[in-house]
Amino acid sequence: MSADIKKAAELLRNGDVVGIPTETVYGLAGSIASKAGIQKIFEIKERPFFDPLIVHVANIEQAKAYTTNWNTICDVLAENFWPGPLTMVLKKSYEVDDLITAGLDSVGVRMPNHAMTLELIEELGNPVAAPSANKFKKTSPTSFEHVKESFPDTMVLDGGACEVGIESTVIGVFDDKVSIYRPGMISKGQIEKTLEKNNIVANVEVVESPVAPGQLKHHYMPKVPVILVKDQAADLSQIDSKIIENSATLYLGFNSAMAARKLYQDLRELDKDHSCIIIKLNEEQLASDEWQGIINRIEKAASFFI
Ligand code: TXA
Ligand code: MG
């Protein structure tokens, strides 16, 4: 156990917050046993209290302990995708503070795939609640340095660059219905195939999130406008020349895993010295199951589509 992890656990016990690495993006964690810690997350992130936090667990037992409707679907999805970028929203147990769930009777639980953070949760002895470690509505952080830029006075565990690069897939699991509230790199197709292989008949659907915030129209936004080009024949000359004169084009490539891994880093880089960021998506990408998480984040970052 590293001294840093011990120190981080001590801070969390004392009602402070700590930046944590995960495979998706960095989180800003507070102990679920400390109301002061949870409050501090909302304060320093400038996040409204109506946006619920995800509870990060180190094992399946903890996830079961803080929820009340864990079923066979959850067993199969946890076995196949945990630790990993899948958050399951389930009915919460009474131990989960209302501040964490924004007063909802459900809670999002996820086991992140990062050894340092799993060790931290073990050392602390209970889960941590954590949103992404960015100021509200801004681009999520995928490195230690990104978190330090926004929160210079907060302790951050340096776990290197995030492997996945965009936030987890968030699903609700109630009875035999799986509802995708936020797409991510675990796709609808992967969830369906996994359930099918395990002989589970379930209805998997993409739905509007029951809570608006994570699905706010504008989220993950750089400072300069992002222009999403969906129509290959689009005429860029229709855009105001002041906006377009010093534009940067972000090339996504053809591999969705690679594209997700570098998306936020690239947006941050190009945001520094360009007048706008142009991102093109072709028809194949727009129709592909694998790309839906990436498309969702770009749409939320975009000021306009053409
Ligand atoms: O990959 C991730 O999910 C990252 C890392 C740090 O784990 N976390 C993350 O948290 O993206 P955050 O707070 O930025 O986004 C969590 C979103 C909320 O905005 C909301 O849309 C959804 O998860 N969520 C959480 N609890 C929910 C609930 N009880 N019902 C519906 N949606 C919920
Ligand atoms: Mg976030």
mmCIF file with all atom_site columns, C-alpha atoms and ligand atoms in Angstrom, residues 20 22 24-28 45 47 51-54 56 85 87 89-90 100-101 104-108 110 112 130-134 140 166-170 181-182 209-215 219-220, ligand 1:
data_model
loop_
_atom_site.group_PDB
_atom_site.id
_atom_site.type_symbol
_atom_site.label_atom_id
_atom_site.label_alt_id
_atom_site.label_comp_id
_atom_site.label_asym_id
_atom_site.label_entity_id
_atom_site.label_seq_id
_atom_site.pdbx_PDB_ins_code
_atom_site.Cartn_x
_atom_site.Cartn_y
_atom_site.Cartn_z
_atom_site.occupancy
_atom_site.B_iso_or_equiv
_atom_site.pdbx_formal_charge
_atom_site.auth_seq_id
_atom_site.auth_comp_id
_atom_site.auth_asym_id
_atom_site.auth_atom_id
_atom_site.pdbx_PDB_model_num
ATOM   1  C CA  . ILE A 1 20  ? -9.120  9.529  -8.231  1.00 0.00 ? 20  ILE A CA  1
ATOM   2  C CA  . THR A 1 22  ? -10.428 5.464  -13.175 1.00 0.00 ? 22  THR A CA  1
ATOM   3  C CA  . THR A 1 24  ? -12.932 6.215  -17.966 1.00 0.00 ? 24  THR A CA  1
ATOM   4  C CA  . VAL A 1 25  ? -12.140 9.695  -16.622 1.00 0.00 ? 25  VAL A CA  1
ATOM   5  C CA  . TYR A 1 26  ? -10.780 11.014 -13.307 1.00 0.00 ? 26  TYR A CA  1
ATOM   6  C CA  . GLY A 1 27  ? -13.300 11.363 -10.476 1.00 0.00 ? 27  GLY A CA  1
ATOM   7  C CA  . LEU A 1 28  ? -13.610 13.785 -7.565  1.00 0.00 ? 28  LEU A CA  1
ATOM   8  C CA  . LYS A 1 45  ? -17.242 21.329 -8.642  1.00 0.00 ? 45  LYS A CA  1
ATOM   9  C CA  . ARG A 1 47  ? -22.440 21.288 -9.421  1.00 0.00 ? 47  ARG A CA  1
ATOM   10 C CA  . ASP A 1 51  ? -27.405 16.007 -10.294 1.00 0.00 ? 51  ASP A CA  1
ATOM   11 C CA  . PRO A 1 52  ? -26.806 12.602 -8.605  1.00 0.00 ? 52  PRO A CA  1
ATOM   12 C CA  . LEU A 1 53  ? -23.344 11.078 -8.006  1.00 0.00 ? 53  LEU A CA  1
ATOM   13 C CA  . ILE A 1 54  ? -22.147 7.584  -8.904  1.00 0.00 ? 54  ILE A CA  1
ATOM   14 C CA  . HIS A 1 56  ? -17.843 3.558  -6.761  1.00 0.00 ? 56  HIS A CA  1
ATOM   15 C CA  . PRO A 1 85  ? -17.025 1.299  -17.605 1.00 0.00 ? 85  PRO A CA  1
ATOM   16 C CA  . THR A 1 87  ? -22.771 2.072  -14.136 1.00 0.00 ? 87  THR A CA  1
ATOM   17 C CA  . VAL A 1 89  ? -28.750 2.489  -11.556 1.00 0.00 ? 89  VAL A CA  1
ATOM   18 C CA  . LEU A 1 90  ? -30.736 0.450  -9.045  1.00 0.00 ? 90  LEU A CA  1
ATOM   19 C CA  . ILE A 1 100 ? -25.599 11.481 -3.181  1.00 0.00 ? 100 ILE A CA  1
ATOM   20 C CA  . THR A 1 101 ? -28.715 10.540 -5.149  1.00 0.00 ? 101 THR A CA  1
ATOM   21 C CA  . LEU A 1 104 ? -33.960 10.018 -5.988  1.00 0.00 ? 104 LEU A CA  1
ATOM   22 C CA  . ASP A 1 105 ? -34.821 6.567  -4.652  1.00 0.00 ? 105 ASP A CA  1
ATOM   23 C CA  . SER A 1 106 ? -32.258 5.044  -7.013  1.00 0.00 ? 106 SER A CA  1
ATOM   24 C CA  . VAL A 1 107 ? -28.447 5.044  -6.983  1.00 0.00 ? 107 VAL A CA  1
ATOM   25 C CA  . GLY A 1 108 ? -25.797 4.497  -9.672  1.00 0.00 ? 108 GLY A CA  1
ATOM   26 C CA  . ARG A 1 110 ? -19.962 1.033  -10.594 1.00 0.00 ? 110 ARG A CA  1
ATOM   27 C CA  . PRO A 1 112 ? -13.974 1.111  -11.735 1.00 0.00 ? 112 PRO A CA  1
ATOM   28 C CA  . ALA A 1 130 ? -17.585 10.597 -7.322  1.00 0.00 ? 130 ALA A CA  1
ATOM   29 C CA  . PRO A 1 131 ? -18.599 12.663 -10.306 1.00 0.00 ? 131 PRO A CA  1
ATOM   30 C CA  . SER A 1 132 ? -16.079 13.392 -13.049 1.00 0.00 ? 132 SER A CA  1
ATOM   31 C CA  . ALA A 1 133 ? -13.371 15.770 -11.741 1.00 0.00 ? 133 ALA A CA  1
ATOM   32 C CA  . ASN A 1 134 ? -14.222 18.786 -13.906 1.00 0.00 ? 134 ASN A CA  1
ATOM   33 C CA  . SER A 1 140 ? -13.995 15.684 -18.245 1.00 0.00 ? 140 SER A CA  1
ATOM   34 C CA  . ILE A 1 166 ? -15.095 8.880  -21.971 1.00 0.00 ? 166 ILE A CA  1
ATOM   35 C CA  . GLU A 1 167 ? -17.486 8.371  -19.053 1.00 0.00 ? 167 GLU A CA  1
ATOM   36 C CA  . SER A 1 168 ? -19.126 5.042  -18.269 1.00 0.00 ? 168 SER A CA  1
ATOM   37 C CA  . THR A 1 169 ? -22.268 3.705  -19.914 1.00 0.00 ? 169 THR A CA  1
ATOM   38 C CA  . VAL A 1 170 ? -25.111 4.376  -17.446 1.00 0.00 ? 170 VAL A CA  1
ATOM   39 C CA  . TYR A 1 181 ? -29.517 6.527  -19.880 1.00 0.00 ? 181 TYR A CA  1
ATOM   40 C CA  . ARG A 1 182 ? -26.036 7.537  -21.076 1.00 0.00 ? 182 ARG A CA  1
ATOM   41 C CA  . SER A 1 209 ? -32.446 9.828  -18.601 1.00 0.00 ? 209 SER A CA  1
ATOM   42 C CA  . PRO A 1 210 ? -34.919 10.189 -15.730 1.00 0.00 ? 210 PRO A CA  1
ATOM   43 C CA  . VAL A 1 211 ? -32.597 12.896 -14.408 1.00 0.00 ? 211 VAL A CA  1
ATOM   44 C CA  . ALA A 1 212 ? -31.826 15.724 -16.780 1.00 0.00 ? 212 ALA A CA  1
ATOM   45 C CA  . PRO A 1 213 ? -28.315 16.892 -15.736 1.00 0.00 ? 213 PRO A CA  1
ATOM   46 C CA  . GLY A 1 214 ? -26.027 14.197 -17.160 1.00 0.00 ? 214 GLY A CA  1
ATOM   47 C CA  . GLN A 1 215 ? -28.102 14.593 -20.288 1.00 0.00 ? 215 GLN A CA  1
ATOM   48 C CA  . HIS A 1 219 ? -22.072 19.417 -21.449 1.00 0.00 ? 219 HIS A CA  1
ATOM   49 C CA  . TYR A 1 220 ? -18.387 18.605 -21.801 1.00 0.00 ? 220 TYR A CA  1
HETATM 50 O O1  . TXA B 2 .   ? -17.151 7.045  -15.911 1.00 0.00 ? 1   TXA B O1  1
HETATM 51 C C1  . TXA B 2 .   ? -17.867 7.649  -15.111 1.00 0.00 ? 1   TXA B C1  1
HETATM 52 O O2  . TXA B 2 .   ? -19.080 7.378  -14.970 1.00 0.00 ? 1   TXA B O2  1
HETATM 53 C C2  . TXA B 2 .   ? -17.228 8.791  -14.311 1.00 0.00 ? 1   TXA B C2  1
HETATM 54 C C3  . TXA B 2 .   ? -16.120 8.180  -13.429 1.00 0.00 ? 1   TXA B C3  1
HETATM 55 C C4  . TXA B 2 .   ? -15.545 9.182  -12.461 1.00 0.00 ? 1   TXA B C4  1
HETATM 56 O O3  . TXA B 2 .   ? -16.610 7.041  -12.760 1.00 0.00 ? 1   TXA B O3  1
HETATM 57 N N1  . TXA B 2 .   ? -18.211 9.462  -13.532 1.00 0.00 ? 1   TXA B N1  1
HETATM 58 C C5  . TXA B 2 .   ? -19.118 10.304 -14.066 1.00 0.00 ? 1   TXA B C5  1
HETATM 59 O O4  . TXA B 2 .   ? -19.923 10.915 -13.126 1.00 0.00 ? 1   TXA B O4  1
HETATM 60 O O5  . TXA B 2 .   ? -19.224 10.529 -15.229 1.00 0.00 ? 1   TXA B O5  1
HETATM 61 P P1  . TXA B 2 .   ? -20.830 12.174 -13.438 1.00 0.00 ? 1   TXA B P1  1
HETATM 62 O O6  . TXA B 2 .   ? -21.340 12.593 -12.106 1.00 0.00 ? 1   TXA B O6  1
HETATM 63 O O7  . TXA B 2 .   ? -20.104 13.173 -14.213 1.00 0.00 ? 1   TXA B O7  1
HETATM 64 O O8  . TXA B 2 .   ? -22.041 11.599 -14.229 1.00 0.00 ? 1   TXA B O8  1
HETATM 65 C C6  . TXA B 2 .   ? -22.946 10.751 -13.558 1.00 0.00 ? 1   TXA B C6  1
HETATM 66 C C7  . TXA B 2 .   ? -24.260 10.714 -14.291 1.00 0.00 ? 1   TXA B C7  1
HETATM 67 C C8  . TXA B 2 .   ? -25.259 11.750 -13.790 1.00 0.00 ? 1   TXA B C8  1
HETATM 68 O O9  . TXA B 2 .   ? -25.143 13.005 -14.401 1.00 0.00 ? 1   TXA B O9  1
HETATM 69 C C9  . TXA B 2 .   ? -26.576 11.092 -14.153 1.00 0.00 ? 1   TXA B C9  1
HETATM 70 O O10 . TXA B 2 .   ? -26.877 11.367 -15.507 1.00 0.00 ? 1   TXA B O10 1
HETATM 71 C C10 . TXA B 2 .   ? -26.256 9.596  -14.020 1.00 0.00 ? 1   TXA B C10 1
HETATM 72 O O11 . TXA B 2 .   ? -24.881 9.456  -13.996 1.00 0.00 ? 1   TXA B O11 1
HETATM 73 N N2  . TXA B 2 .   ? -26.832 9.089  -12.753 1.00 0.00 ? 1   TXA B N2  1
HETATM 74 C C11 . TXA B 2 .   ? -26.233 8.950  -11.549 1.00 0.00 ? 1   TXA B C11 1
HETATM 75 N N3  . TXA B 2 .   ? -27.091 8.487  -10.624 1.00 0.00 ? 1   TXA B N3  1
HETATM 76 C C12 . TXA B 2 .   ? -28.269 8.329  -11.279 1.00 0.00 ? 1   TXA B C12 1
HETATM 77 C C13 . TXA B 2 .   ? -29.576 7.890  -10.893 1.00 0.00 ? 1   TXA B C13 1
HETATM 78 N N4  . TXA B 2 .   ? -29.864 7.517  -9.636  1.00 0.00 ? 1   TXA B N4  1
HETATM 79 N N5  . TXA B 2 .   ? -30.536 7.840  -11.838 1.00 0.00 ? 1   TXA B N5  1
HETATM 80 C C14 . TXA B 2 .   ? -30.270 8.202  -13.120 1.00 0.00 ? 1   TXA B C14 1
HETATM 81 N N6  . TXA B 2 .   ? -29.074 8.629  -13.541 1.00 0.00 ? 1   TXA B N6  1
HETATM 82 C C15 . TXA B 2 .   ? -28.094 8.690  -12.639 1.00 0.00 ? 1   TXA B C15 1
#
